[in-house]
Amino acid sequence: MAKRHVAAVVAIGLIAVAGVVAFRTATFKSPVTVDPAAVKLAPSVPIDNVKAAQHLGQAVQFQTVTHQDASQDQLGEWEKLHQWLQATYPAAHKVMTRDIVGGRTLIYTWPGSDPTAQPIVLMAHQDVVPVAEGTEKAWRHPPFSGAVAEGAVWGRGSIDDKGSLVALFEAADALAAQGFKPRRTIYFVSGQDEEFGGTGARAAAAWLKAKGVKALFVIDEGSVVIADNPLTHGKAALIGVAEKGYATLRVTAHGAGGHSSTPPKDTAVTTLARALTAIADHPFPERLDGPAAEMLGGLAAHGSGGIKVAVANEWLFKPLLIKGFAASPAGAAMLHTTIAPTMLEGSPKENVLPEAAIARINYRIAPGDTPDTVMARAKEAVGALKVDLAWEGAPRPPSPVSSTKSEGWKLVAAAAAESSHAPVAPSLVIAGTDSRSLSEVADDVYRFQPIVLSLNGTEMIHGTNEHMTLENLALMTDFYARLMATAAR
């Protein structure tokens, strides 16, 4: 009799849980608001997309490459690009003033009619990464040719980030030519060294701050529209609302030098190896919160099947969601601060014991952690091992997390939804952008490039055969034109 009673109680409990799961799934909605109809986006502006492609091809030809050794930068290439912008976009240059800060960073100002209205800031950097030596012949079109072929513009920087720079000016030139007069002031900020250093963006931030600018929002490169997102089984537009911090930890172990034929029990190298293993075996816990949780909720609301059930009932399935998210390196990086040993130094000769062995560990710091918590965790991991821990350069904390409720979010999200015809959700940018320097200029900094790429397609951005499809270039110009016309009207 007792067994029957227990079985009945269990059955009732299971039925109740199933009912709760079914109800929560049926009523589940996205935690973020995206409503193009409520925003009433401005109509598209006629833009000559053939000319836009030609212009991007020309911009790619300027070899504005930033190197780790800044003395290798060809400063004349930036000057040529600046002159080209003036000559190519006359209507925009009639209504906008230009300032140069930090040496080569451009700030354009399109004055608004209402000085009390918060301005908006749109960003795109001028510099590009080098082409890896020895890969030049692997390109389908030479990396600085700017060839318009096969339905795309080919070359280094066509996506990162001259595509955005050209699209911004195509949009501004078209708006200015048709007589658009903004109510809000519009700023363009184009950094000189986003790929290495970000000094230009910091100079621009100081310039804007000195002018008393407190922007409604800032938008820069970052996340994109993923064509084959597994959560929606199709397209998904991801808008970065935060980016991870960056720090490099130098780990140094000391030992007796000498000849390798008579090694002591512990050497600098073996001590360093134990320290690296200890740190790697002490990872940061994976957390499903913040931008990662909002992204999951925002996309699952447009999905179906098991993923929607699991997200709607996170109280029950959270461990499974974390496990599924962490199955890929990119997914795991969204959930926690990552630890990546990248550089090793030891003996200059194979038969010499080094007196010091050095490793560098690169951390990408998730929101919720700080450089201090990273250092504390590393010290805890190495314990009594005799190693020195120190930052290599100044660590950078994660950016503030921007709102998904504000007017800025509603404008950017609506424009993203309209241009991509895809569900929109916030995300965490695991790399770094120039926009991190503008957090004091605006509470809401968004990181979104309105182009459609497959999950594998993002690999070409710093790689071989980088190219911008003509369709994506048209999407970008339309996005920027409608965003500016809507936000500044």
Tab-separated table of C-alpha atoms in Angstrom:
chain	number	residue	atom	x	y	z
A	1	MET	CA	0.000	0.000	0.000
A	2	ALA	CA	2.832	2.372	0.903
A	3	LYS	CA	4.581	1.645	-2.402
A	4	ARG	CA	1.410	2.516	-4.309
A	5	HIS	CA	1.127	5.751	-2.364
A	6	VAL	CA	4.727	6.710	-3.166
A	7	ALA	CA	4.214	5.832	-6.838
A	8	ALA	CA	1.087	7.971	-6.955
A	9	VAL	CA	2.884	10.915	-5.372
A	10	VAL	CA	5.772	10.557	-7.848
A	11	ALA	CA	3.345	10.360	-10.765
A	12	ILE	CA	1.505	13.467	-9.601
A	13	GLY	CA	4.828	15.248	-9.194
A	14	LEU	CA	5.947	14.303	-12.698
A	15	ILE	CA	2.638	15.408	-14.162
A	16	ALA	CA	2.934	18.723	-12.324
A	17	VAL	CA	6.490	19.260	-13.578
A	18	ALA	CA	5.435	18.362	-17.117
A	19	GLY	CA	2.573	20.819	-16.864
A	20	VAL	CA	4.854	23.603	-15.659
A	21	VAL	CA	7.345	22.842	-18.449
A	22	ALA	CA	4.614	22.860	-21.084
A	23	PHE	CA	3.078	26.091	-19.792
A	24	ARG	CA	6.392	27.927	-19.558
A	25	THR	CA	7.341	26.786	-23.057
A	26	ALA	CA	4.010	27.860	-24.545
A	27	THR	CA	4.170	31.301	-22.942
A	28	PHE	CA	7.909	31.907	-23.359
A	29	LYS	CA	8.868	35.219	-24.972
A	30	SER	CA	12.162	36.889	-25.801
A	31	PRO	CA	13.606	38.836	-22.847
A	32	VAL	CA	14.581	41.662	-25.231
A	33	THR	CA	12.365	43.991	-27.241
A	34	VAL	CA	12.825	44.312	-31.000
A	35	ASP	CA	9.999	46.176	-32.737
A	36	PRO	CA	10.742	47.879	-36.084
A	37	ALA	CA	7.086	48.901	-36.466
A	38	ALA	CA	7.100	50.802	-33.170
A	39	VAL	CA	10.335	52.578	-34.083
A	40	LYS	CA	8.978	53.613	-37.509
A	41	LEU	CA	12.225	53.357	-39.397
A	42	ALA	CA	12.980	55.912	-42.073
A	43	PRO	CA	12.639	54.604	-45.636
A	44	SER	CA	15.610	53.347	-47.617
A	45	VAL	CA	17.707	55.915	-49.452
A	46	PRO	CA	18.654	55.351	-53.113
A	47	ILE	CA	22.330	54.351	-53.204
A	48	ASP	CA	24.330	53.269	-56.260
A	49	ASN	CA	25.582	49.887	-55.066
A	50	VAL	CA	27.771	49.388	-58.143
A	51	LYS	CA	29.667	52.579	-57.338
A	52	ALA	CA	29.789	51.629	-53.675
A	53	ALA	CA	31.551	48.382	-54.611
A	54	GLN	CA	34.018	50.267	-56.786
A	55	HIS	CA	34.670	52.674	-53.934
A	56	LEU	CA	35.330	49.850	-51.477
A	57	GLY	CA	37.739	48.313	-53.965
A	58	GLN	CA	39.608	51.608	-54.139
A	59	ALA	CA	39.709	51.931	-50.338
A	60	VAL	CA	41.192	48.435	-50.002
A	61	GLN	CA	44.113	49.487	-52.210
A	62	PHE	CA	45.412	51.854	-49.526
A	63	GLN	CA	47.730	49.663	-47.459
A	64	THR	CA	46.902	51.079	-44.037
A	65	VAL	CA	48.516	48.134	-42.273
A	66	THR	CA	49.323	48.432	-38.571
A	67	HIS	CA	52.278	46.393	-37.349
A	68	GLN	CA	53.489	45.384	-33.919
A	69	ASP	CA	56.509	47.530	-34.762
A	70	ALA	CA	54.828	50.867	-35.531
A	71	SER	CA	57.896	52.060	-37.443
A	72	GLN	CA	56.818	49.712	-40.240
A	73	ASP	CA	53.495	51.532	-40.727
A	74	GLN	CA	53.352	53.417	-44.022
A	75	LEU	CA	51.927	56.717	-42.784
A	76	GLY	CA	51.475	58.014	-46.312
A	77	GLU	CA	48.801	55.380	-46.937
A	78	TRP	CA	46.572	56.942	-44.267
A	79	GLU	CA	47.069	60.378	-45.823
A	80	LYS	CA	46.075	58.995	-49.230
A	81	LEU	CA	42.969	57.413	-47.713
A	82	HIS	CA	41.986	60.722	-46.092
A	83	GLN	CA	42.375	62.574	-49.390
A	84	TRP	CA	40.411	59.874	-51.188
A	85	LEU	CA	37.499	60.160	-48.731
A	86	GLN	CA	37.283	63.906	-49.356
A	87	ALA	CA	37.352	63.486	-53.128
A	88	THR	CA	34.929	60.554	-53.242
A	89	TYR	CA	32.200	61.856	-50.928
A	90	PRO	CA	31.731	65.568	-51.732
A	91	ALA	CA	28.149	65.859	-50.446
A	92	ALA	CA	29.091	64.426	-47.050
A	93	HIS	CA	32.105	66.716	-46.793
A	94	LYS	CA	29.942	69.775	-47.464
A	95	VAL	CA	27.821	69.148	-44.388
A	96	MET	CA	30.406	67.562	-42.058
A	97	THR	CA	33.510	69.054	-40.487
A	98	ARG	CA	36.646	66.978	-40.003
A	99	ASP	CA	39.132	66.867	-37.141
A	100	ILE	CA	42.237	64.703	-36.902
A	101	VAL	CA	43.386	63.513	-33.479
A	102	GLY	CA	46.121	61.178	-32.329
A	103	GLY	CA	47.971	61.621	-35.597
A	104	ARG	CA	45.661	59.824	-38.052
A	105	THR	CA	42.293	59.275	-36.357
A	106	LEU	CA	39.359	60.997	-38.042
A	107	ILE	CA	36.395	62.605	-36.292
A	108	TYR	CA	33.613	63.883	-38.539
A	109	THR	CA	30.846	66.081	-37.132
A	110	TRP	CA	27.468	66.541	-38.825
A	111	PRO	CA	25.852	69.271	-36.688
A	112	GLY	CA	22.263	68.730	-35.623
A	113	SER	CA	19.610	71.424	-35.453
A	114	ASP	CA	18.812	70.697	-31.778
A	115	PRO	CA	21.856	71.180	-29.531
A	116	THR	CA	19.941	69.689	-26.583
A	117	ALA	CA	19.403	66.343	-28.321
A	118	GLN	CA	21.913	63.636	-27.473
A	119	PRO	CA	24.208	62.940	-30.440
A	120	ILE	CA	24.987	59.539	-31.928
A	121	VAL	CA	28.432	58.118	-32.712
A	122	LEU	CA	29.178	55.688	-35.533
A	123	MET	CA	32.598	54.052	-35.786
A	124	ALA	CA	34.752	52.235	-38.354
A	125	HIS	CA	38.526	51.929	-38.215
A	126	GLN	CA	40.951	52.644	-41.044
A	127	ASP	CA	43.734	50.166	-40.348
A	128	VAL	CA	44.016	46.526	-41.362
A	129	VAL	CA	46.076	43.549	-40.224
A	130	PRO	CA	49.071	42.394	-42.266
A	131	VAL	CA	48.788	39.625	-44.829
A	132	ALA	CA	50.565	36.555	-43.458
A	133	GLU	CA	53.921	36.181	-45.142
A	134	GLY	CA	53.939	33.362	-47.668
A	135	THR	CA	50.152	33.327	-48.183
A	136	GLU	CA	49.981	35.966	-50.919
A	137	LYS	CA	49.684	33.417	-53.726
A	138	ALA	CA	46.872	31.601	-51.918
A	139	TRP	CA	44.562	34.578	-52.435
A	140	ARG	CA	42.095	34.230	-55.302
A	141	HIS	CA	42.709	37.917	-56.000
A	142	PRO	CA	45.753	39.855	-54.739
A	143	PRO	CA	45.168	41.011	-51.147
A	144	PHE	CA	45.431	44.730	-51.889
A	145	SER	CA	43.910	44.680	-55.370
A	146	GLY	CA	40.389	45.579	-54.242
A	147	ALA	CA	39.176	43.449	-57.138
A	148	VAL	CA	35.434	43.462	-57.771
A	149	ALA	CA	34.815	39.928	-58.996
A	150	GLU	CA	32.665	36.873	-58.338
A	151	GLY	CA	29.996	39.007	-56.694
A	152	ALA	CA	32.337	40.453	-54.071
A	153	VAL	CA	35.053	42.991	-53.301
A	154	TRP	CA	38.286	41.160	-52.494
A	155	GLY	CA	41.146	42.205	-50.272
A	156	ARG	CA	42.497	42.824	-46.816
A	157	GLY	CA	40.121	45.039	-44.877
A	158	SER	CA	37.141	44.526	-47.182
A	159	ILE	CA	35.219	43.306	-44.129
A	160	ASP	CA	37.452	44.447	-41.266
A	161	ASP	CA	36.817	47.346	-41.390
A	162	LYS	CA	36.935	49.364	-44.595
A	163	GLY	CA	33.611	47.863	-45.603
A	164	SER	CA	32.011	49.641	-42.654
A	165	LEU	CA	33.959	52.843	-43.333
A	166	VAL	CA	32.853	52.982	-46.965
A	167	ALA	CA	29.262	52.049	-46.084
A	168	LEU	CA	29.098	54.888	-43.538
A	169	PHE	CA	30.263	57.446	-46.080
A	170	GLU	CA	28.060	56.058	-48.857
A	171	ALA	CA	25.087	56.439	-46.501
A	172	ALA	CA	26.055	59.938	-45.332
A	173	ASP	CA	26.760	61.116	-48.872
A	174	ALA	CA	23.384	59.851	-50.088
A	175	LEU	CA	21.516	61.448	-47.176
A	176	ALA	CA	23.332	64.765	-47.625
A	177	ALA	CA	22.716	64.762	-51.379
A	178	GLN	CA	18.960	64.464	-50.855
A	179	GLY	CA	18.970	67.320	-48.343
A	180	PHE	CA	18.672	65.429	-45.062
A	181	LYS	CA	19.255	67.674	-42.051
A	182	PRO	CA	19.750	65.847	-38.753
A	183	ARG	CA	18.115	67.008	-35.546
A	184	ARG	CA	20.783	65.225	-33.500
A	185	THR	CA	24.454	65.775	-34.156
A	186	ILE	CA	26.072	62.777	-35.845
A	187	TYR	CA	29.712	61.882	-35.228
A	188	PHE	CA	31.852	59.509	-37.271
A	189	VAL	CA	34.953	58.208	-35.477
A	190	SER	CA	37.528	56.341	-37.553
A	191	GLY	CA	40.448	55.015	-35.549
A	192	GLN	CA	43.948	54.670	-36.913
A	193	ASP	CA	45.192	51.596	-35.037
A	194	GLU	CA	42.340	49.412	-33.832
A	195	GLU	CA	44.244	46.281	-34.814
A	196	PHE	CA	47.173	47.166	-32.595
A	197	GLY	CA	46.976	49.540	-29.676
A	198	GLY	CA	43.768	51.548	-30.046
A	199	THR	CA	45.558	54.820	-29.277
A	200	GLY	CA	43.511	56.651	-31.894
A	201	ALA	CA	40.201	55.653	-30.334
A	202	ARG	CA	41.413	56.789	-26.927
A	203	ALA	CA	42.389	60.150	-28.420
A	204	ALA	CA	38.949	60.419	-30.034
A	205	ALA	CA	37.245	59.588	-26.735
A	206	ALA	CA	39.242	62.317	-24.988
A	207	TRP	CA	38.294	64.803	-27.737
A	208	LEU	CA	34.592	63.957	-27.471
A	209	LYS	CA	34.680	64.063	-23.679
A	210	ALA	CA	36.338	67.489	-23.775
A	211	LYS	CA	33.454	68.668	-25.982
A	212	GLY	CA	30.994	67.447	-23.356
A	213	VAL	CA	29.558	64.761	-25.615
A	214	LYS	CA	27.236	62.251	-23.942
A	215	ALA	CA	25.871	60.206	-26.819
A	216	LEU	CA	22.556	58.399	-27.080
A	217	PHE	CA	24.514	55.422	-28.364
A	218	VAL	CA	27.749	54.386	-30.041
A	219	ILE	CA	27.838	51.717	-32.736
A	220	ASP	CA	30.976	49.977	-33.959
A	221	GLU	CA	31.973	46.683	-35.552
A	222	GLY	CA	31.583	43.501	-33.521
A	223	SER	CA	28.979	40.788	-33.957
A	224	VAL	CA	27.312	40.000	-37.285
A	225	VAL	CA	24.292	38.218	-38.744
A	226	ILE	CA	25.028	34.494	-38.564
A	227	ALA	CA	23.462	32.688	-41.525
A	228	ASP	CA	23.380	29.238	-39.938
A	229	ASN	CA	22.767	29.855	-36.258
A	230	PRO	CA	21.931	26.522	-34.587
A	231	LEU	CA	19.463	28.116	-32.163
A	232	THR	CA	17.199	29.496	-34.889
A	233	HIS	CA	18.066	26.961	-37.607
A	234	GLY	CA	18.680	29.944	-39.858
A	235	LYS	CA	19.739	33.574	-39.647
A	236	ALA	CA	20.260	35.446	-36.388
A	237	ALA	CA	21.438	39.043	-35.973
A	238	LEU	CA	23.662	39.378	-32.912
A	239	ILE	CA	24.348	42.812	-31.445
A	240	GLY	CA	27.272	42.966	-29.055
A	241	VAL	CA	26.267	44.710	-25.832
A	242	ALA	CA	29.621	44.141	-24.140
A	243	GLU	CA	33.108	42.921	-24.900
A	244	LYS	CA	35.496	40.884	-22.849
A	245	GLY	CA	38.503	42.367	-21.150
A	246	TYR	CA	42.079	41.546	-22.079
A	247	ALA	CA	45.131	40.727	-20.017
A	248	THR	CA	48.427	38.917	-20.448
A	249	LEU	CA	49.993	37.302	-17.400
A	250	ARG	CA	53.760	36.749	-17.340
A	251	VAL	CA	54.747	33.662	-15.351
A	252	THR	CA	58.456	33.384	-14.492
A	253	ALA	CA	60.191	30.416	-12.875
A	254	HIS	CA	63.809	30.569	-11.716
A	255	GLY	CA	66.336	27.773	-11.384
A	256	ALA	CA	70.006	26.951	-11.389
A	257	GLY	CA	71.572	27.289	-14.800
A	258	GLY	CA	74.225	24.957	-16.073
A	259	HIS	CA	74.837	22.073	-18.406
A	260	SER	CA	71.912	19.849	-19.339
A	261	SER	CA	73.993	16.712	-18.698
A	262	THR	CA	73.670	17.208	-14.925
A	263	PRO	CA	70.178	18.597	-14.319
A	264	PRO	CA	68.812	19.099	-10.805
A	265	LYS	CA	65.565	17.462	-9.781
A	266	ASP	CA	63.635	20.671	-10.455
A	267	THR	CA	64.564	23.129	-13.184
A	268	ALA	CA	63.084	26.460	-14.162
A	269	VAL	CA	61.347	24.701	-17.042
A	270	THR	CA	59.764	21.922	-14.967
A	271	THR	CA	58.591	24.421	-12.353
A	272	LEU	CA	57.084	26.587	-15.079
A	273	ALA	CA	55.387	23.558	-16.625
A	274	ARG	CA	53.789	22.667	-13.288
A	275	ALA	CA	52.611	26.252	-12.843
A	276	LEU	CA	51.049	26.370	-16.307
A	277	THR	CA	49.326	23.050	-15.739
A	278	ALA	CA	48.021	24.219	-12.365
A	279	ILE	CA	46.590	27.417	-13.856
A	280	ALA	CA	45.040	25.587	-16.822
A	281	ASP	CA	43.528	23.001	-14.470
A	282	HIS	CA	41.914	25.786	-12.440
A	283	PRO	CA	39.515	27.279	-15.031
A	284	PHE	CA	36.941	29.926	-14.308
A	285	PRO	CA	33.453	28.520	-13.723
A	286	GLU	CA	31.047	28.647	-16.639
A	287	ARG	CA	28.077	30.922	-15.970
A	288	LEU	CA	24.913	31.336	-17.975
A	289	ASP	CA	24.120	34.953	-17.178
A	290	GLY	CA	24.413	38.455	-18.599
A	291	PRO	CA	24.684	38.830	-22.393
A	292	ALA	CA	25.022	35.070	-22.946
A	293	ALA	CA	21.726	34.388	-21.169
A	294	GLU	CA	19.979	37.230	-23.010
A	295	MET	CA	21.272	35.923	-26.331
A	296	LEU	CA	20.065	32.422	-25.591
A	297	GLY	CA	16.641	33.671	-24.518
A	298	GLY	CA	16.324	36.074	-27.431
A	299	LEU	CA	17.075	33.426	-30.047
A	300	ALA	CA	15.327	30.483	-28.396
A	301	ALA	CA	12.075	32.458	-28.496
A	302	HIS	CA	12.311	32.201	-32.292
A	303	GLY	CA	13.367	28.558	-32.264
A	304	SER	CA	11.496	25.358	-31.699
A	305	GLY	CA	11.869	21.915	-30.199
A	306	GLY	CA	14.154	20.977	-27.359
A	307	ILE	CA	16.170	24.185	-27.191
A	308	LYS	CA	13.075	26.314	-26.653
A	309	VAL	CA	11.817	23.925	-23.986
A	310	ALA	CA	15.181	23.998	-22.209
A	311	VAL	CA	15.586	27.784	-22.276
A	312	ALA	CA	11.992	28.422	-21.213
A	313	ASN	CA	12.638	26.128	-18.260
A	314	GLU	CA	16.146	27.147	-17.295
A	315	TRP	CA	15.292	26.345	-13.668
A	316	LEU	CA	15.248	22.675	-14.684
A	317	PHE	CA	17.659	22.438	-17.608
A	318	LYS	CA	20.387	25.003	-16.809
A	319	PRO	CA	23.184	22.407	-16.380
A	320	LEU	CA	22.314	20.912	-19.769
A	321	LEU	CA	22.228	24.357	-21.394
A	322	ILE	CA	25.677	25.187	-20.038
A	323	LYS	CA	27.030	21.827	-21.185
A	324	GLY	CA	25.604	22.324	-24.667
A	325	PHE	CA	26.874	25.898	-24.910
A	326	ALA	CA	30.343	24.868	-23.753
A	327	ALA	CA	30.624	22.058	-26.307
A	328	SER	CA	32.392	24.395	-28.751
A	329	PRO	CA	35.322	26.713	-27.961
A	330	ALA	CA	33.349	29.746	-29.198
A	331	GLY	CA	30.374	28.825	-27.033
A	332	ALA	CA	32.519	28.181	-23.977
A	333	ALA	CA	34.202	31.561	-24.423
A	334	MET	CA	30.798	33.223	-23.975
A	335	LEU	CA	30.369	31.639	-20.555
A	336	HIS	CA	33.555	32.423	-18.687
A	337	THR	CA	36.964	34.063	-18.588
A	338	THR	CA	39.283	32.068	-20.836
A	339	ILE	CA	42.878	31.047	-20.118
A	340	ALA	CA	45.239	30.581	-23.064
A	341	PRO	CA	48.999	30.031	-22.616
A	342	THR	CA	50.513	31.452	-25.797
A	343	MET	CA	54.260	32.162	-25.500
A	344	LEU	CA	57.228	30.353	-23.955
A	345	GLU	CA	60.839	31.411	-23.374
A	346	GLY	CA	63.638	29.253	-22.031
A	347	SER	CA	67.177	28.412	-22.907
A	348	PRO	CA	68.793	29.838	-26.032
A	349	LYS	CA	70.521	26.466	-26.574
A	350	GLU	CA	69.302	22.897	-26.320
A	351	ASN	CA	72.057	21.738	-23.928
A	352	VAL	CA	71.894	24.681	-21.525
A	353	LEU	CA	69.631	24.863	-18.481
A	354	PRO	CA	67.970	28.283	-18.331
A	355	GLU	CA	68.177	30.336	-15.173
A	356	ALA	CA	64.686	31.615	-15.952
A	357	ALA	CA	61.781	30.165	-17.914
A	358	ILE	CA	58.954	32.495	-18.873
A	359	ALA	CA	55.431	31.921	-20.163
A	360	ARG	CA	52.722	34.345	-21.167
A	361	ILE	CA	49.074	33.529	-20.634
A	362	ASN	CA	46.408	35.497	-22.459
A	363	TYR	CA	43.120	36.017	-20.626
A	364	ARG	CA	39.868	37.252	-22.127
A	365	ILE	CA	38.004	38.508	-19.091
A	366	ALA	CA	34.239	37.985	-18.952
A	367	PRO	CA	31.822	40.488	-17.393
A	368	GLY	CA	31.665	39.726	-13.696
A	369	ASP	CA	35.415	39.152	-13.435
A	370	THR	CA	38.180	41.740	-13.132
A	371	PRO	CA	41.966	41.763	-13.532
A	372	ASP	CA	42.165	41.471	-9.743
A	373	THR	CA	40.035	38.316	-9.639
A	374	VAL	CA	42.085	36.848	-12.495
A	375	MET	CA	45.353	37.458	-10.643
A	376	ALA	CA	43.907	36.081	-7.416
A	377	ARG	CA	42.800	32.887	-9.161
A	378	ALA	CA	46.222	32.406	-10.773
A	379	LYS	CA	47.953	32.837	-7.400
A	380	GLU	CA	45.575	30.353	-5.812
A	381	ALA	CA	46.260	27.857	-8.604
A	382	VAL	CA	50.066	27.942	-8.394
A	383	GLY	CA	50.001	27.746	-4.613
A	384	ALA	CA	53.466	27.112	-3.180
A	385	LEU	CA	55.198	26.785	-6.554
A	386	LYS	CA	58.097	29.227	-6.753
A	387	VAL	CA	57.024	31.393	-9.661
A	388	ASP	CA	56.588	35.128	-10.138
A	389	LEU	CA	53.288	36.401	-11.543
A	390	ALA	CA	53.034	39.842	-13.146
A	391	TRP	CA	50.948	41.594	-15.767
A	392	GLU	CA	52.510	42.162	-19.157
A	393	GLY	CA	51.365	45.702	-19.803
A	394	ALA	CA	48.188	47.128	-18.317
A	395	PRO	CA	45.274	44.675	-18.095
A	396	ARG	CA	41.966	45.851	-19.535
A	397	PRO	CA	38.743	45.012	-17.683
A	398	PRO	CA	35.601	43.945	-19.536
A	399	SER	CA	33.437	46.729	-20.888
A	400	PRO	CA	30.225	47.809	-19.192
A	401	VAL	CA	27.135	45.937	-20.404
A	402	SER	CA	24.862	48.124	-22.536
A	403	SER	CA	21.106	48.227	-22.095
A	404	THR	CA	18.618	46.171	-24.085
A	405	LYS	CA	15.767	48.406	-22.900
A	406	SER	CA	16.999	51.868	-23.895
A	407	GLU	CA	16.075	54.068	-26.831
A	408	GLY	CA	19.469	53.364	-28.376
A	409	TRP	CA	18.886	49.609	-28.273
A	410	LYS	CA	15.424	49.954	-29.778
A	411	LEU	CA	16.803	51.988	-32.693
A	412	VAL	CA	19.784	49.747	-33.435
A	413	ALA	CA	17.832	46.512	-32.963
A	414	ALA	CA	14.988	47.685	-35.195
A	415	ALA	CA	17.392	48.679	-37.970
A	416	ALA	CA	19.206	45.347	-37.611
A	417	ALA	CA	15.963	43.374	-37.801
A	418	GLU	CA	14.744	45.306	-40.820
A	419	SER	CA	18.002	45.006	-42.780
A	420	SER	CA	18.716	41.361	-41.979
A	421	HIS	CA	15.155	39.975	-41.865
A	422	ALA	CA	16.331	37.866	-38.949
A	423	PRO	CA	15.688	37.478	-35.227
A	424	VAL	CA	17.799	39.907	-33.182
A	425	ALA	CA	19.474	39.211	-29.858
A	426	PRO	CA	22.242	40.718	-27.723
A	427	SER	CA	25.607	38.990	-27.502
A	428	LEU	CA	29.025	39.189	-25.888
A	429	VAL	CA	31.918	40.115	-28.177
A	430	ILE	CA	34.855	37.915	-27.222
A	431	ALA	CA	37.412	39.999	-29.153
A	432	GLY	CA	38.193	43.714	-28.733
A	433	THR	CA	37.031	46.808	-30.625
A	434	ASP	CA	37.811	50.521	-30.613
A	435	SER	CA	34.420	51.168	-29.040
A	436	ARG	CA	35.714	50.013	-25.662
A	437	SER	CA	37.370	53.422	-25.332
A	438	LEU	CA	34.066	55.273	-25.678
A	439	SER	CA	32.284	53.894	-22.620
A	440	GLU	CA	32.643	57.289	-20.909
A	441	VAL	CA	31.065	59.009	-23.913
A	442	ALA	CA	27.906	56.852	-23.947
A	443	ASP	CA	26.168	54.470	-21.575
A	444	ASP	CA	25.100	52.310	-24.507
A	445	VAL	CA	27.819	51.041	-26.831
A	446	TYR	CA	26.724	48.500	-29.424
A	447	ARG	CA	28.938	46.304	-31.569
A	448	PHE	CA	27.277	45.162	-34.776
A	449	GLN	CA	28.271	44.873	-38.406
A	450	PRO	CA	25.144	44.279	-40.522
A	451	ILE	CA	26.565	41.591	-42.797
A	452	VAL	CA	25.516	37.959	-43.184
A	453	LEU	CA	28.247	35.358	-42.635
A	454	SER	CA	28.204	31.635	-41.997
A	455	LEU	CA	29.744	30.337	-38.792
A	456	ASN	CA	32.789	29.274	-40.812
A	457	GLY	CA	32.808	32.505	-42.825
A	458	THR	CA	34.059	34.586	-39.918
A	459	GLU	CA	37.440	32.837	-40.179
A	460	MET	CA	38.378	34.817	-43.307
A	461	ILE	CA	38.206	38.196	-41.571
A	462	HIS	CA	41.902	38.165	-40.629
A	463	GLY	CA	42.703	35.316	-42.978
A	464	THR	CA	43.254	34.519	-46.623
A	465	ASN	CA	40.646	35.541	-49.212
A	466	GLU	CA	38.877	38.129	-47.089
A	467	HIS	CA	36.042	39.518	-49.196
A	468	MET	CA	32.840	41.527	-48.885
A	469	THR	CA	29.936	40.305	-50.974
A	470	LEU	CA	28.097	42.970	-52.927
A	471	GLU	CA	24.898	41.915	-51.183
A	472	ASN	CA	26.462	42.486	-47.760
A	473	LEU	CA	27.824	45.876	-48.792
A	474	ALA	CA	24.343	46.921	-49.914
A	475	LEU	CA	22.908	45.686	-46.588
A	476	MET	CA	25.416	47.799	-44.667
A	477	THR	CA	24.853	51.016	-46.576
A	478	ASP	CA	21.090	50.662	-46.215
A	479	PHE	CA	21.417	49.865	-42.496
A	480	TYR	CA	23.579	52.908	-41.745
A	481	ALA	CA	21.466	55.269	-43.853
A	482	ARG	CA	18.207	54.209	-42.207
A	483	LEU	CA	19.725	54.169	-38.723
A	484	MET	CA	21.090	57.706	-39.093
A	485	ALA	CA	17.913	59.021	-40.710
A	486	THR	CA	15.736	57.453	-38.002
A	487	ALA	CA	17.863	58.257	-34.961
A	488	ALA	CA	18.650	61.835	-35.988
A	489	ARG	CA	15.327	62.940	-37.447
